[in-house]
Coordinates of C-alpha atoms in Angstrom, one line a residue:
X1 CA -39.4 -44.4 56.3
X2 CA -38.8 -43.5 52.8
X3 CA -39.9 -39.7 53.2
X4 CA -38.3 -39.6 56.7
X5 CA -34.8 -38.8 55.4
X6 CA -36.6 -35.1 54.7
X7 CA -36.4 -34.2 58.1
X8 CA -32.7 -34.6 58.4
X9 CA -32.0 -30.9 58.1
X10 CA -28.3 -29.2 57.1
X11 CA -27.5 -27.7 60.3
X12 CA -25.1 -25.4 58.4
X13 CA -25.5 -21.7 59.2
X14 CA -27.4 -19.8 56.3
X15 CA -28.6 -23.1 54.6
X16 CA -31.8 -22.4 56.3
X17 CA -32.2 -25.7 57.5
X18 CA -32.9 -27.5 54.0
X19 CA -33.0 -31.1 53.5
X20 CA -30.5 -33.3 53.3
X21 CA -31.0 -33.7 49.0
X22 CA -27.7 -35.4 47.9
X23 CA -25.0 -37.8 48.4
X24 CA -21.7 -37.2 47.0
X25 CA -20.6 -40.6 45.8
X26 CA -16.9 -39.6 44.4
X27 CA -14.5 -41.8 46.1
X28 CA -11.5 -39.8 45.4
X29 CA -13.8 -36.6 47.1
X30 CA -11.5 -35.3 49.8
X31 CA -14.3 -33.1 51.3
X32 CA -15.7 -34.1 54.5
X33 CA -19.4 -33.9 53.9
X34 CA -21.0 -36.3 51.9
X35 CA -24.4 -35.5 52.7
X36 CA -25.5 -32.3 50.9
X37 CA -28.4 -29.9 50.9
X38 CA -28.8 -27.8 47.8
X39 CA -26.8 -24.9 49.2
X40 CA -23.9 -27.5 50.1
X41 CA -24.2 -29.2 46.5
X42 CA -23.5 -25.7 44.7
X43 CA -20.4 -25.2 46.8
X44 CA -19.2 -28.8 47.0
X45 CA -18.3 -29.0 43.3
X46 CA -18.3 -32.4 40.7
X47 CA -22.0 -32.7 40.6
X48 CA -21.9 -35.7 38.7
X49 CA -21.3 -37.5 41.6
X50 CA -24.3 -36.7 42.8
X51 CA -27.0 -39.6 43.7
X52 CA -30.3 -38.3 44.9
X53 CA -31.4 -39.8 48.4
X54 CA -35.1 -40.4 47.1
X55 CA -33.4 -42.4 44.1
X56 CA -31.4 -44.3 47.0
X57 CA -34.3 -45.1 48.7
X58 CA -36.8 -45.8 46.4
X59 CA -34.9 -47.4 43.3
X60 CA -32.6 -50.1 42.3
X61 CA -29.0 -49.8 41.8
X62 CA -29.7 -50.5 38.1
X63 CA -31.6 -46.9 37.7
X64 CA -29.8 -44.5 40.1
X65 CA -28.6 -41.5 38.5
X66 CA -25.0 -41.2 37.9
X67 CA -24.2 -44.5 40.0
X68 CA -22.1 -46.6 39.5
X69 CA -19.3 -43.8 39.2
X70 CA -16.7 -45.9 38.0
X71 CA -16.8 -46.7 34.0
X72 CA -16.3 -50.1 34.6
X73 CA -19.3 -50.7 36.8
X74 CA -21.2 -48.4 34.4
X75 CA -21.0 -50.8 31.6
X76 CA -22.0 -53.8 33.9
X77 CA -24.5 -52.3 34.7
X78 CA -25.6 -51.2 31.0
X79 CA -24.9 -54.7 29.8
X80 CA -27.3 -56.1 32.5
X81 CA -29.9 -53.7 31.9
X82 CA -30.0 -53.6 28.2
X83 CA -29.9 -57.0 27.9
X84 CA -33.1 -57.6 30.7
X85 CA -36.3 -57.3 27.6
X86 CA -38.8 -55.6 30.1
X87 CA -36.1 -53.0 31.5
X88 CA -34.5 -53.0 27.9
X89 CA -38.2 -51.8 26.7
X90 CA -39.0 -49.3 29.5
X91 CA -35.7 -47.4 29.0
X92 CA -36.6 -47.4 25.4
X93 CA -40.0 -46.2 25.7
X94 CA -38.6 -43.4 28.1
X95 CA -36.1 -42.6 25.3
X96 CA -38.2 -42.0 22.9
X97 CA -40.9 -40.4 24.8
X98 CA -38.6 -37.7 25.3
X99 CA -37.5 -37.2 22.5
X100 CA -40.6 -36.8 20.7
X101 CA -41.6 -33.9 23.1
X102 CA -38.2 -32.3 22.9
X103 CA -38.5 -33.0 19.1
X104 CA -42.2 -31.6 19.2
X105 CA -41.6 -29.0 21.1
X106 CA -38.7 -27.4 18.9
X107 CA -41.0 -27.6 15.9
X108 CA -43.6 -25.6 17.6
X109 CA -40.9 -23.2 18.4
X110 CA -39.6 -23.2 15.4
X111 CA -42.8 -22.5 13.9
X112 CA -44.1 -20.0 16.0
X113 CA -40.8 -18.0 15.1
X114 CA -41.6 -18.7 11.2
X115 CA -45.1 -17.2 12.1
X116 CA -43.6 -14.0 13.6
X117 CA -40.7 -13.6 10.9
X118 CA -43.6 -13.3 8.5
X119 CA -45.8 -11.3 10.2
X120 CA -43.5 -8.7 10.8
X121 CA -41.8 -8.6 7.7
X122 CA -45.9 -8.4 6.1
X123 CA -46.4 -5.8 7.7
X124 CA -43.3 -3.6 6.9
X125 CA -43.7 -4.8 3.2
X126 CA -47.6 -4.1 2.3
X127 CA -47.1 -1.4 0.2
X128 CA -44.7 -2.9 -1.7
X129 CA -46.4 -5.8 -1.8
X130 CA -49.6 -4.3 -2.5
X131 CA -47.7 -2.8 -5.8
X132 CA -46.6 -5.8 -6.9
X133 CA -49.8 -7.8 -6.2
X134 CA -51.7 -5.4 -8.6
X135 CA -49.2 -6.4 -11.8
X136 CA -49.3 -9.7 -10.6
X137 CA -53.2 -10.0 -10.7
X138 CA -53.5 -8.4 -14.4
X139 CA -50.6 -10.6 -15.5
X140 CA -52.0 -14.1 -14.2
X141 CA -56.0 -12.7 -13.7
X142 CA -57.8 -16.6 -14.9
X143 CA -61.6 -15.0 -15.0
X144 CA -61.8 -14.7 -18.3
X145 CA -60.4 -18.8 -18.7
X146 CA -62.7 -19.4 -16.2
X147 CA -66.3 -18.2 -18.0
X148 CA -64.8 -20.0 -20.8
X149 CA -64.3 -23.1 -19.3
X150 CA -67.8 -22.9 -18.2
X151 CA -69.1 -22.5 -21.5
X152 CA -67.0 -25.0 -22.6
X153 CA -69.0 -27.7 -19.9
X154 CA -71.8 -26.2 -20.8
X155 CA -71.7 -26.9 -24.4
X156 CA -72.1 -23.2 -25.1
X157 CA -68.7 -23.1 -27.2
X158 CA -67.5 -26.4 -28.8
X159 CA -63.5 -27.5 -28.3
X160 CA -61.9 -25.6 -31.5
X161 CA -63.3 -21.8 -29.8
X162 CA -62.0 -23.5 -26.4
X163 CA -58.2 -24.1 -27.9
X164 CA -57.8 -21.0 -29.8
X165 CA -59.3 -18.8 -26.7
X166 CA -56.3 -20.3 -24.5
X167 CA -53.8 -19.7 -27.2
X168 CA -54.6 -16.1 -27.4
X169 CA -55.3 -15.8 -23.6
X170 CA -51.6 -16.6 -23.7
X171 CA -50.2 -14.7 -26.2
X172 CA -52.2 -11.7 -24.9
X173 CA -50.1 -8.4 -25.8
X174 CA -51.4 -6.8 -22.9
X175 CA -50.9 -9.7 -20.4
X176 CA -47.1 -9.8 -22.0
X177 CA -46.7 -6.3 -20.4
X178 CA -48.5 -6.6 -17.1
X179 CA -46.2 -9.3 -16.7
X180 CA -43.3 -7.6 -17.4
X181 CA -44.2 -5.2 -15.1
X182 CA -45.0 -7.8 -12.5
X183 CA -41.3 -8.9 -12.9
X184 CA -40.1 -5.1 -12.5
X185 CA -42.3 -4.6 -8.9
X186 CA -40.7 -8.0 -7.6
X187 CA -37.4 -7.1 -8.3
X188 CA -38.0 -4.5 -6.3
X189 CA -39.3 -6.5 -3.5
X190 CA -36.9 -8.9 -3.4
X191 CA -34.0 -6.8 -2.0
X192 CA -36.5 -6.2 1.0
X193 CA -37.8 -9.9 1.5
X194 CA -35.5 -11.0 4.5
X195 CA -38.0 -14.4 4.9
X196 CA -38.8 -16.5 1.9
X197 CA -39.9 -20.4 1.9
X198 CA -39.7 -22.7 -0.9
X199 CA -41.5 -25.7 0.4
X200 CA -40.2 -28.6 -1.8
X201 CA -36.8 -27.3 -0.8
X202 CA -37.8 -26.9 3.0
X203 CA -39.5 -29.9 3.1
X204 CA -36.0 -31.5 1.5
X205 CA -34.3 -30.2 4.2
X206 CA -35.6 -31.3 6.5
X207 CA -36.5 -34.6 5.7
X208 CA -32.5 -35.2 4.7
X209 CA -31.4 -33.8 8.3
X210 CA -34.1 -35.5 9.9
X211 CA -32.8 -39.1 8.7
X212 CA -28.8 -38.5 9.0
X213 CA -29.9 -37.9 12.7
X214 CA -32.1 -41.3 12.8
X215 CA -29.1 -42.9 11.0
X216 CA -26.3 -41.4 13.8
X217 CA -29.1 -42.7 16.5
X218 CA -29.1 -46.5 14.5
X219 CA -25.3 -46.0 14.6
X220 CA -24.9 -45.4 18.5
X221 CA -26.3 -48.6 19.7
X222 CA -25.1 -51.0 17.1
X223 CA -21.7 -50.3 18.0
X224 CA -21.5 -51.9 21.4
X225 CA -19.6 -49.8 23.8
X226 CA -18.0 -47.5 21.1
X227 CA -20.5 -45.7 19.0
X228 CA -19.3 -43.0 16.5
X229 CA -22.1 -40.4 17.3
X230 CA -20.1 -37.5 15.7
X231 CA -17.1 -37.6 13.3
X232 CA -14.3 -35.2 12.9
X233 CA -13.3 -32.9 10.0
X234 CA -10.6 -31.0 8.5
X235 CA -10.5 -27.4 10.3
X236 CA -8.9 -25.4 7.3
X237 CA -6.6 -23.9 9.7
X238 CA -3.3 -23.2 8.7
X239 CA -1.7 -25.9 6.3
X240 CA -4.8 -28.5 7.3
X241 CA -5.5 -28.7 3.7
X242 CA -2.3 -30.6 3.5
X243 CA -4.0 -33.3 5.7
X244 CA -5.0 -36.5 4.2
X245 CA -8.5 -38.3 4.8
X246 CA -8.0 -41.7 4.4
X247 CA -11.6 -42.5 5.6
X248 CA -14.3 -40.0 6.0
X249 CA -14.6 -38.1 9.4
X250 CA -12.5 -41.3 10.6
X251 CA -9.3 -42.0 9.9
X252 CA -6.6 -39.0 9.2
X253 CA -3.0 -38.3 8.5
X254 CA -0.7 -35.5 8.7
X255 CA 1.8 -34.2 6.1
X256 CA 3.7 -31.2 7.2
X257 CA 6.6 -31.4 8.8
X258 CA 7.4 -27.8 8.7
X259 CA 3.8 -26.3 9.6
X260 CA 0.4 -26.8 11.6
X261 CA -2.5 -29.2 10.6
X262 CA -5.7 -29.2 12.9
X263 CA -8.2 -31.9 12.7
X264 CA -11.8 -30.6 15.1
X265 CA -14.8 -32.5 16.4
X266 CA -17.9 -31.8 13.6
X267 CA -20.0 -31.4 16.6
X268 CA -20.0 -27.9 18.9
X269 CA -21.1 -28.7 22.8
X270 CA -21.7 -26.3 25.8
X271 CA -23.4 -28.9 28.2
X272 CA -23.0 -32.4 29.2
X273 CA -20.7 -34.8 29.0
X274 CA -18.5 -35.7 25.7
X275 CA -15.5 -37.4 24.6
X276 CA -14.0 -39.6 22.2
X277 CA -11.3 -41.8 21.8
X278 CA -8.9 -42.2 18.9
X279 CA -5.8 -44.5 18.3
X280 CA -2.4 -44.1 16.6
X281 CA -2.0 -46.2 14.0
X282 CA 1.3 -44.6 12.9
X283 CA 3.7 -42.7 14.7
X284 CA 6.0 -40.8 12.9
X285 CA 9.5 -41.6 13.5
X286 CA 11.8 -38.6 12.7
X287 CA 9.1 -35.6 13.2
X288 CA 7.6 -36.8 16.9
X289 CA 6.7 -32.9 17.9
X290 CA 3.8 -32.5 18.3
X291 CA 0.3 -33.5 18.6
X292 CA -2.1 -31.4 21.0
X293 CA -5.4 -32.3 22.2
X294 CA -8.4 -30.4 24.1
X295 CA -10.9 -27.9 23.1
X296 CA -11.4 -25.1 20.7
X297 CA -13.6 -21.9 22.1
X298 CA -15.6 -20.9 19.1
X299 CA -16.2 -17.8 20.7
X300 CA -13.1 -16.0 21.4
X301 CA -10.6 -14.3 18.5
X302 CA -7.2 -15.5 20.0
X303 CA -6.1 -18.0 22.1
X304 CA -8.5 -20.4 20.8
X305 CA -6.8 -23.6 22.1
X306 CA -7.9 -23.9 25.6
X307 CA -7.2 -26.2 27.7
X308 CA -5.0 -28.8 25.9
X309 CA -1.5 -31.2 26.5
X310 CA 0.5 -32.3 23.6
X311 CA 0.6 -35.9 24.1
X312 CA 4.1 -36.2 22.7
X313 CA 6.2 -33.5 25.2
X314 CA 3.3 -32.7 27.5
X315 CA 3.5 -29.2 27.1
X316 CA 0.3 -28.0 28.2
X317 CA -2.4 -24.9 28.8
X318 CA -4.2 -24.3 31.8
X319 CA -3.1 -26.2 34.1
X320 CA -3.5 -29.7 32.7
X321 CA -1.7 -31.6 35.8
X322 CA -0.6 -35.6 35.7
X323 CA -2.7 -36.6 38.0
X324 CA -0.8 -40.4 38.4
X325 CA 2.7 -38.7 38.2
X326 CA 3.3 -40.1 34.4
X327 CA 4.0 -39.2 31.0
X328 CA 2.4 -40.3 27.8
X329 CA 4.2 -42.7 25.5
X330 CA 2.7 -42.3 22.4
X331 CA 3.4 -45.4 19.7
X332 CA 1.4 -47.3 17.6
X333 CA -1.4 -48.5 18.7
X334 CA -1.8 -46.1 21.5
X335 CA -5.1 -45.0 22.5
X336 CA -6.2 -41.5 23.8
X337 CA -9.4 -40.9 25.9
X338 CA -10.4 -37.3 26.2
X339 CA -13.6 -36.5 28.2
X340 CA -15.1 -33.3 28.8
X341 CA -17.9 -32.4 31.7
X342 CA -18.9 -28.8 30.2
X343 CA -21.3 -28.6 33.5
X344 CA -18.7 -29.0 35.7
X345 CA -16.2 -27.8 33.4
X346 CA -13.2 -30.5 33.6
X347 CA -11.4 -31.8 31.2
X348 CA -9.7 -35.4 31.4
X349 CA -7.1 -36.5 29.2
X350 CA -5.8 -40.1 29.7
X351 CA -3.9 -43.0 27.9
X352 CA -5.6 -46.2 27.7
X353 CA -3.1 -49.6 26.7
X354 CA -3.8 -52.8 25.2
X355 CA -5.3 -54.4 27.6
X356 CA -7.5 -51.8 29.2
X357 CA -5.5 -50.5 31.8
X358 CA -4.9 -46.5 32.1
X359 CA -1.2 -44.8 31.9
X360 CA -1.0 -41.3 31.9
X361 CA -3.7 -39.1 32.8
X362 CA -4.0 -35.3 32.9
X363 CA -6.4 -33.4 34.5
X364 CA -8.1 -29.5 34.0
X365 CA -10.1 -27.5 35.7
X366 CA -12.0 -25.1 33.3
X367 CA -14.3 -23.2 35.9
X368 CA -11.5 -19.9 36.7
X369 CA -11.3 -19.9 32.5
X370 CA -14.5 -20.1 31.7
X371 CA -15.9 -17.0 33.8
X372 CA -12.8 -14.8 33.0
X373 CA -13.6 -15.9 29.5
X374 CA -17.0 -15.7 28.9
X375 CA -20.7 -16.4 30.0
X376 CA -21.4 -19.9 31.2
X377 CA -24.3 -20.2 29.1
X378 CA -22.5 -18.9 26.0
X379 CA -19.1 -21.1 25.8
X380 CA -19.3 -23.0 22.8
X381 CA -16.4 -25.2 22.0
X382 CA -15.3 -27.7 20.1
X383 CA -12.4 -30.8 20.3
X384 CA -9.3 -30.8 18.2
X385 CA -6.2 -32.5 17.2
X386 CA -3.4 -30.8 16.6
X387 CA -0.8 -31.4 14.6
X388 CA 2.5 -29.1 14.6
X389 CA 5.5 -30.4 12.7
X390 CA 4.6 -33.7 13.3
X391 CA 5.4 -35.2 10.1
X392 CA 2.9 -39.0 9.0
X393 CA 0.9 -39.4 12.1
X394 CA -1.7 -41.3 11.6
X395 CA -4.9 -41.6 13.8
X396 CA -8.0 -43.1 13.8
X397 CA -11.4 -42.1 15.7
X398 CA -12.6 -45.5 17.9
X399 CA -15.3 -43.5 19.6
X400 CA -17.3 -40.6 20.1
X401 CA -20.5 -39.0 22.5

């Protein structure tokens, strides 16, 4: 029964009679097939509401892809799960099983690209590093330490002949200028070396980035249902030096009321799903105008800001349409949730109150932008805050994925 759902076929014409794959599970969808092939699923749009038949048929509702669809039933359904110890341990296991061959397979690249930057700059540098590998030899050449140092064990020479032989070994005239020459060739080199390692300072590196992103992983499951996974930071755009940072990466608040002060997401994303969610904690009385949100494109030279709404006038760029028929009304205490699917390319922008409930929300569609903009594959952008005239705003990051 469970492999019978295969031979339902897509009687659409030039879908070549492929399988049923996919059920679209969006309840506002106002398309009239729900039951999708993989030709229908590319022309059907929101793929994530898609739920894979096989997962319907052979899994639980606790491990179907992208089911529930609403958030609400989402974190039911993560609280239940993460709090069951054998499901709680599987997911885990899975977790980290991928990521230790995503992790180990980006070292071996990685590697394999060291491996090749070396070769190739080797072999374009031989001669020179031939040249400087002959000072270098007469310079730091430890033969002649060596045959003494075998005497020495051998009782041939007694410890006196040993220290003054290592004295004058050092203060060798001739070994004074072979190493001065050795300096000479590898200034020469150096202009050419493109690759160097130092591997204390690598190793440093590496270590250091290695346990900030253990430490962001710790952070994103102690928090309950609002991790901080990435932080925001000062742009240095226009007059953002002017902003103050009252907690690191957290909490901010604009100065100028007569200029421009843009706060961006420290992370960059191209894929996936992302958001945060940040809340007033002072709204500024006399200078209200303005405060835009969306996304940065790292990749163009002007119009930068793309999509966005100013939360205060609800001016907006491309197309960002109320999809409830409201307004924001920022004050303190408002929260803001902006969420971004950069595979589907929409961009939602909505006020959240008190108690949970949702007020104003604005919508985007980013797909007509993106292609007239750029490759898909190449869009990298980043969120923002934007402050224009706005006076003592003050906001705080709740959230971030």
């Amino acid at each position: 029964m469970e492999f019978a759902y295969q031979q339902l076929k897509c009687p659409k014409k030039n879908h070549n009679n492929s399988p049923f794959t996919y059920i679209c599970m969006g309840e506002s969808c106002d398309k009239p097939e729900r039951l999708l092939c993989t030709k229908c699923a590319i022309d059907h749009g929101h793929s994530n509401c898609y739920v894979l038949i096989e997962e319907v048929l052979k899994k639980s509702q606790y491990n179907i892809q992208n089911w529930p669809q609403d958030v609400s039933g989402q974190k039911v359904k993560n609280l239940i799960s993460w709090n069951d110890k054998e499901q709680a341990s599987q997911q885990i296991e899975s977790l980290f099983e991928e990521l230790q061959t995503e992790l180990l397979a980006k070292l071996q690249n990685l590697k394999k690209y060291m491996v090749n930057c070396f070769a190739y700059q080797g072999e374009n540098m031989r001669e020179e590093t031939d040249f400087a590998g002959q000072y270098f030899d007469r310079a730091y050449d430890l033969r002649d330490l060596k045959q003494r140092i075998i005497e020495f064990l051998q009782e041939d020479i007694d410890k006196e002949d040993m220290e003054d032989f290592i004295i004058k070994f050092l203060r060798n005239p001739e070994r004074k200028v072979a190493l001065d020459q050795a300096k000479r060739a590898s200034l020469k080199l150096i202009p050419n070396c493109k690759y160097y390692i130092d591997p204390v300072l690598f190793r440093d590196i590496a270590e250091k980035e290695f346990y900030q992103k253990v430490e962001i992983l710790k952070q994103s499951f102690t928090g309950g249902y609002q991790p901080v996974v990435w932080k925001l930071e000062n742009s240095g755009l226009y007059q953002s030096n002017q902003i103050k940072e009252i907690t690191p990466g957290i909490c901010y608040q604009s100065q100028c009321q007569h200029g421009e002060e843009v706060l961006f997401s420290e992370a960059e994303f191209n894929t996936g799903n992302h958001g945060f969610r940040m809340r007033f904690d002072q709204v500024s009385e006399n200078y209200r105008c303005h405060v835009l949100v969306g996304l940065y494109d790292l990749n163009q030279r002007k119009d930068e800001f793309r999509p966005y709404i100013c939360l205060m006038c609800c001016d907006h760029r491309d197309s960002m349409m109320p999809r409830k028929n409201r307004y924001f009304d920022v004050h303190s205490g408002s929260q803001i949730d902006v969420r971004a699917n950069f595979d589907t390319n929409e961009l939602e922008i909505r006020e959240i109150f008190g108690d949970g409930a949702e007020g104003a929300v604005f919508q985007s569609n980013l797909k007509n932008v993106v292609k007239s903009i750029n490759n898909r594959v190449q869009v990298r952008k980043k969120f923002f805050v934007f402050f224009s005239s706005s006076g003592a705003h003050k906001i705080s990051l709740i959230s971030s994925y």
